[in-house]
Amino acid sequence: MTRTDNRTKRRVLHREIAGTIGLLADDHDFRAMRRYGSFTFDDHATYLKHVEALLRTRALQGSHTTVALFDPAEYADFCTRKDLDPDKPSSRSRFTAQIAATGPTLPYDGRPLADLLPALVDEAVRQATWEYASTLLARLGACTSCGEDIGRAAFTRAAELLVRILDTAPPGDRHLVCSVTGPPETLVAALHITDDGAALELDETEALEFTTVLALGLATESPGGLVIRATAPGTPDRVYGWRMRSYGLEPLTAGEVFDAYCTDVESGDLISPESNVDYCAPPDLGEEKPAQGHRH
């Protein structure tokens, strides 16, 4: 009886152990892992089926599992730094534990892996974008004339602009996109905000990433822009935006917004506008403080 009770208690404890699975998202990463003899899968499709079956089994057993992206190149570097044999499952487990603590993860919520994977990749891109933008802001250093930290000042300015944008937006859910063009690539951040009529709800991490990218555009005066789409029941969606200019935002005309949304980026051909959408000029953001860009 005691032995049975002990097994039951261990099963209960097993359900309370949170786990993380490091997932090889694409065939390229999968082929890179096949160099290790202890990695026994032959093809990516079969591997994904087994991963999904394991996730479902753990969910049925009441266990919580998070999914992380497993990067073979980062894994090899990790093993070199830690003096580990990369051809051992224990080494892969240690690496997975690290990326669970420091990298992007998503909880397995029962959705098909085909739907979870793109969301996980998007999360990884978001984190990489924020880290890159934060690094560039930090590298700007202090203003040689006044000594103020340029990146910190730009972040404060970006946060103030975001508050004004949200305060002047029409009622409804809002979807904001900020893009900053510069070498070596364009950085894009999105912010989703829901409006229940009483208060606005947003993801704080998403807001931090969005503000950081906006701050980078302001600080470096790089080409870029910000657009917002407001959606409310019973009314057309409203779409408007600004271009980045002189440490601030310059309103786009209704025609410029229409052209941006109704022109094919690759061919330049006009495309049909969406139905029930009003492409318009943005509301006045209110009296702004004098530009505080560091151009002394």
Coordinates of C-alpha atoms in Angstrom, one line a residue:
M1 CA 0.0 0.0 0.0
T2 CA 2.8 2.4 0.9
R3 CA 4.6 1.6 -2.4
T4 CA 1.4 2.4 -4.4
D5 CA 1.0 5.7 -2.4
N6 CA 4.5 6.7 -3.2
R7 CA 4.0 6.0 -6.9
T8 CA 0.8 8.1 -6.8
K9 CA 2.6 10.9 -5.1
R10 CA 5.4 10.9 -7.7
R11 CA 2.9 11.0 -10.5
V12 CA 1.3 14.1 -8.8
L13 CA 4.7 15.7 -8.6
H14 CA 5.5 14.8 -12.2
R15 CA 2.5 16.8 -13.3
E16 CA 3.8 19.8 -11.4
I17 CA 7.1 19.9 -13.2
A18 CA 7.2 22.5 -16.0
G19 CA 9.1 21.4 -19.1
T20 CA 10.5 23.1 -22.2
I21 CA 11.0 21.6 -25.7
G22 CA 13.6 23.1 -28.0
L23 CA 12.1 22.9 -31.4
L24 CA 13.9 22.8 -34.7
A25 CA 11.6 25.0 -36.7
D26 CA 12.8 24.4 -40.3
D27 CA 14.4 21.8 -42.4
H28 CA 17.8 23.6 -42.5
D29 CA 18.1 23.5 -38.7
F30 CA 17.0 19.9 -38.7
R31 CA 19.7 18.9 -41.2
A32 CA 22.3 20.6 -39.1
M33 CA 21.4 18.5 -36.1
R34 CA 21.6 15.3 -38.0
R35 CA 25.4 15.5 -37.8
Y36 CA 25.1 14.2 -34.3
G37 CA 24.6 10.4 -34.0
S38 CA 22.5 10.7 -30.8
F39 CA 19.9 12.7 -32.8
T40 CA 18.0 9.8 -34.3
F41 CA 15.3 11.4 -36.5
D42 CA 15.6 10.9 -40.2
D43 CA 13.3 13.6 -41.6
H44 CA 11.8 16.9 -40.4
A45 CA 8.1 16.0 -41.0
T46 CA 8.4 12.9 -38.8
Y47 CA 10.2 14.8 -36.2
L48 CA 7.5 17.4 -36.0
K49 CA 4.8 14.7 -35.7
H50 CA 6.6 13.2 -32.7
V51 CA 7.1 16.6 -31.1
E52 CA 3.4 17.4 -31.5
A53 CA 2.4 14.0 -30.1
L54 CA 4.6 14.5 -27.0
L55 CA 3.1 18.0 -26.4
R56 CA -0.4 16.6 -26.6
T57 CA 0.5 13.7 -24.2
R58 CA 2.0 16.1 -21.7
A59 CA -1.1 18.3 -21.9
L60 CA -3.4 15.4 -21.3
Q61 CA -1.3 14.4 -18.3
G62 CA -1.8 17.9 -16.9
S63 CA 1.8 19.1 -17.5
H64 CA 2.7 22.6 -18.6
T65 CA 5.2 22.8 -21.5
T66 CA 6.8 25.7 -23.2
V67 CA 8.2 25.6 -26.7
A68 CA 11.5 27.4 -27.6
L69 CA 13.4 27.7 -30.9
F70 CA 16.5 25.4 -31.0
D71 CA 19.3 27.0 -33.0
P72 CA 22.0 24.5 -34.0
A73 CA 24.7 27.2 -34.5
E74 CA 24.0 28.7 -31.0
Y75 CA 24.0 25.2 -29.6
A76 CA 27.4 24.4 -31.0
D77 CA 28.8 27.6 -29.6
F78 CA 27.2 26.9 -26.2
C79 CA 28.8 23.5 -26.1
T80 CA 32.2 24.9 -27.0
R81 CA 31.9 27.6 -24.3
K82 CA 30.7 25.1 -21.6
D83 CA 33.1 22.3 -22.7
L84 CA 30.3 19.9 -23.4
D85 CA 30.0 17.1 -25.9
P86 CA 27.4 18.3 -28.4
D87 CA 26.5 14.7 -29.3
K88 CA 24.9 14.0 -25.9
P89 CA 21.2 14.4 -25.1
S90 CA 22.2 15.9 -21.7
S91 CA 24.0 18.7 -23.5
R92 CA 20.9 19.4 -25.6
S93 CA 18.9 19.5 -22.4
R94 CA 21.2 22.0 -20.8
F95 CA 21.1 24.2 -23.8
T96 CA 17.3 24.0 -23.9
A97 CA 17.1 25.0 -20.2
Q98 CA 19.2 28.1 -21.1
I99 CA 17.1 29.2 -24.0
A100 CA 14.0 28.7 -21.9
A101 CA 15.4 31.3 -19.4
T102 CA 16.8 33.8 -21.9
G103 CA 15.1 33.3 -25.3
P104 CA 11.6 33.6 -26.7
T105 CA 9.2 30.9 -25.7
L106 CA 5.5 30.2 -26.0
P107 CA 3.3 27.9 -23.8
Y108 CA 1.8 25.0 -25.6
D109 CA -1.9 25.7 -25.5
G110 CA -3.3 22.8 -27.6
R111 CA -3.2 24.5 -30.9
P112 CA -1.7 22.6 -33.9
L113 CA 2.1 22.8 -34.2
A114 CA 1.6 24.3 -37.7
D115 CA -0.1 27.3 -36.0
L116 CA 2.3 27.5 -33.0
L117 CA 5.5 27.5 -35.1
P118 CA 4.8 30.8 -37.0
A119 CA 3.8 32.5 -33.7
L120 CA 7.1 31.3 -32.1
V121 CA 9.1 32.5 -35.0
D122 CA 7.3 35.9 -34.8
E123 CA 8.2 36.0 -31.1
A124 CA 11.8 35.4 -31.9
V125 CA 11.9 38.1 -34.5
R126 CA 10.3 40.6 -32.0
Q127 CA 12.9 39.8 -29.4
A128 CA 15.8 40.1 -31.8
T129 CA 14.4 43.4 -33.2
W130 CA 14.2 44.8 -29.7
E131 CA 17.6 43.6 -28.7
Y132 CA 19.2 45.1 -31.8
A133 CA 17.4 48.4 -31.5
S134 CA 18.3 48.6 -27.8
T135 CA 22.0 48.0 -28.6
L136 CA 22.0 50.7 -31.3
L137 CA 20.4 53.2 -28.9
A138 CA 23.0 52.4 -26.2
R139 CA 25.9 52.9 -28.7
L140 CA 24.8 56.5 -29.4
G141 CA 26.3 57.5 -26.1
A142 CA 26.1 61.0 -24.6
C143 CA 25.7 64.2 -26.5
T144 CA 29.1 65.9 -26.9
S145 CA 27.5 69.3 -26.2
C146 CA 25.1 68.8 -23.3
G147 CA 26.2 65.4 -22.0
E148 CA 22.7 64.0 -22.1
D149 CA 22.3 60.3 -23.0
I150 CA 21.0 60.4 -26.5
G151 CA 19.3 57.0 -26.5
R152 CA 17.6 57.6 -23.1
A153 CA 16.3 61.0 -24.3
A154 CA 15.0 59.5 -27.5
F155 CA 13.2 56.8 -25.6
T156 CA 11.5 59.4 -23.4
R157 CA 10.5 61.3 -26.4
A158 CA 9.1 58.2 -28.1
A159 CA 7.1 57.3 -25.0
E160 CA 5.6 60.8 -24.9
L161 CA 4.6 60.6 -28.6
L162 CA 3.0 57.1 -28.1
V163 CA 0.9 58.4 -25.2
R164 CA -0.3 61.3 -27.4
I165 CA -1.1 59.0 -30.3
L166 CA -3.2 56.8 -28.1
D167 CA -4.9 59.7 -26.3
T168 CA -6.0 61.2 -29.7
A169 CA -7.0 57.9 -31.3
P170 CA -10.8 57.3 -31.9
P171 CA -12.5 54.7 -29.7
G172 CA -11.9 51.0 -30.5
D173 CA -9.1 48.5 -30.8
R174 CA -5.8 49.9 -32.2
H175 CA -3.1 48.3 -34.2
L176 CA 0.1 50.3 -34.6
V177 CA 3.1 49.6 -36.8
C178 CA 6.4 51.5 -36.7
S179 CA 9.2 50.9 -39.2
V180 CA 12.7 52.4 -39.3
T181 CA 14.8 52.1 -42.4
G182 CA 18.6 51.8 -42.1
P183 CA 21.6 49.7 -42.6
P184 CA 21.6 46.8 -42.6
E185 CA 17.9 46.3 -42.6
T186 CA 14.5 47.8 -41.9
L187 CA 13.3 47.3 -38.3
V188 CA 9.5 46.8 -37.8
A189 CA 7.6 46.7 -34.5
A190 CA 3.9 46.3 -33.9
L191 CA 1.6 47.1 -31.0
H192 CA -1.8 45.7 -30.4
I193 CA -4.2 47.5 -28.1
T194 CA -7.7 46.4 -27.1
D195 CA -10.4 48.9 -25.9
D196 CA -13.2 47.4 -23.8
G197 CA -14.9 50.8 -23.4
A198 CA -13.5 51.4 -19.9
A199 CA -9.8 51.0 -20.3
L200 CA -7.1 50.1 -22.8
E201 CA -5.2 46.9 -22.5
L202 CA -1.8 46.2 -24.0
D203 CA 1.2 43.9 -23.7
E204 CA 3.9 45.8 -21.7
T205 CA 6.7 43.9 -23.5
E206 CA 5.2 44.7 -26.9
A207 CA 4.9 48.3 -25.9
L208 CA 8.6 48.4 -24.8
E209 CA 9.7 46.9 -28.1
F210 CA 7.6 49.4 -30.1
T211 CA 8.8 52.4 -28.1
T212 CA 12.4 51.3 -28.5
V213 CA 12.2 51.0 -32.3
L214 CA 10.4 54.4 -32.5
A215 CA 13.1 55.9 -30.3
L216 CA 15.8 54.6 -32.6
G217 CA 14.2 56.2 -35.6
L218 CA 13.9 59.5 -33.7
A219 CA 17.5 59.5 -32.3
T220 CA 19.1 58.6 -35.7
E221 CA 16.6 60.6 -37.8
S222 CA 16.4 57.6 -40.1
P223 CA 13.7 57.3 -42.7
G224 CA 10.6 55.7 -41.2
G225 CA 7.0 56.0 -40.3
L226 CA 4.2 55.0 -38.0
V227 CA 0.7 54.0 -38.9
I228 CA -2.3 53.2 -36.8
R229 CA -5.5 51.3 -37.6
A230 CA -8.5 51.9 -35.3
T231 CA -11.3 49.4 -35.3
A232 CA -14.7 49.8 -33.6
P233 CA -18.0 48.0 -34.1
G234 CA -20.5 49.7 -36.5
T235 CA -18.0 52.2 -38.0
P236 CA -15.4 52.0 -40.8
D237 CA -11.8 51.2 -39.7
R238 CA -9.7 54.4 -39.6
V239 CA -6.2 54.3 -41.0
Y240 CA -3.7 57.1 -40.7
G241 CA -0.1 57.8 -39.9
W242 CA 3.0 59.9 -39.8
R243 CA 6.5 60.0 -41.2
M244 CA 9.5 60.6 -39.0
R245 CA 11.0 64.0 -39.4
S246 CA 13.3 66.2 -37.3
Y247 CA 13.1 64.3 -34.0
G248 CA 9.3 64.1 -34.3
L249 CA 6.4 62.9 -36.4
E250 CA 5.0 64.7 -39.5
P251 CA 1.4 63.8 -40.5
L252 CA 0.7 62.0 -43.7
T253 CA -2.1 63.3 -45.8
A254 CA -5.1 61.1 -46.5
G255 CA -3.9 60.7 -50.1
E256 CA -0.4 59.5 -48.9
V257 CA -2.0 57.0 -46.6
F258 CA -4.3 55.7 -49.4
D259 CA -1.3 55.4 -51.8
A260 CA 0.7 53.5 -49.2
Y261 CA -2.0 51.0 -48.6
C262 CA -3.3 50.7 -52.2
T263 CA 0.0 50.4 -54.1
D264 CA 1.7 47.1 -54.7
V265 CA 5.2 47.4 -53.1
E266 CA 7.0 45.3 -55.8
S267 CA 5.2 46.3 -59.0
G268 CA 4.0 49.8 -58.1
D269 CA 0.6 49.0 -59.5
L270 CA -2.6 50.2 -57.8
I271 CA -4.5 47.6 -55.8
S272 CA -8.1 47.8 -54.7
P273 CA -8.7 49.6 -51.4
E274 CA -10.3 47.6 -48.6
S275 CA -14.0 47.9 -48.1
N276 CA -15.3 49.8 -45.0
V277 CA -11.9 51.5 -44.4
D278 CA -11.4 55.2 -44.1
Y279 CA -7.9 56.3 -45.1
C280 CA -7.5 59.7 -43.5
A281 CA -5.2 62.3 -42.0
P282 CA -4.2 61.9 -38.4
P283 CA -5.7 63.9 -35.5
D284 CA -3.7 66.7 -34.1
L285 CA -1.3 65.4 -31.4
G286 CA -1.5 68.6 -29.5
E287 CA 1.1 71.2 -28.7
E288 CA 4.5 69.6 -28.8
K289 CA 7.6 70.7 -26.9
P290 CA 10.4 72.2 -29.0
A291 CA 12.4 69.5 -30.8
Q292 CA 15.1 68.2 -28.5
G293 CA 17.2 66.4 -31.0
H294 CA 20.9 66.5 -30.4
R295 CA 22.0 68.6 -33.3
H296 CA 23.9 71.4 -31.5

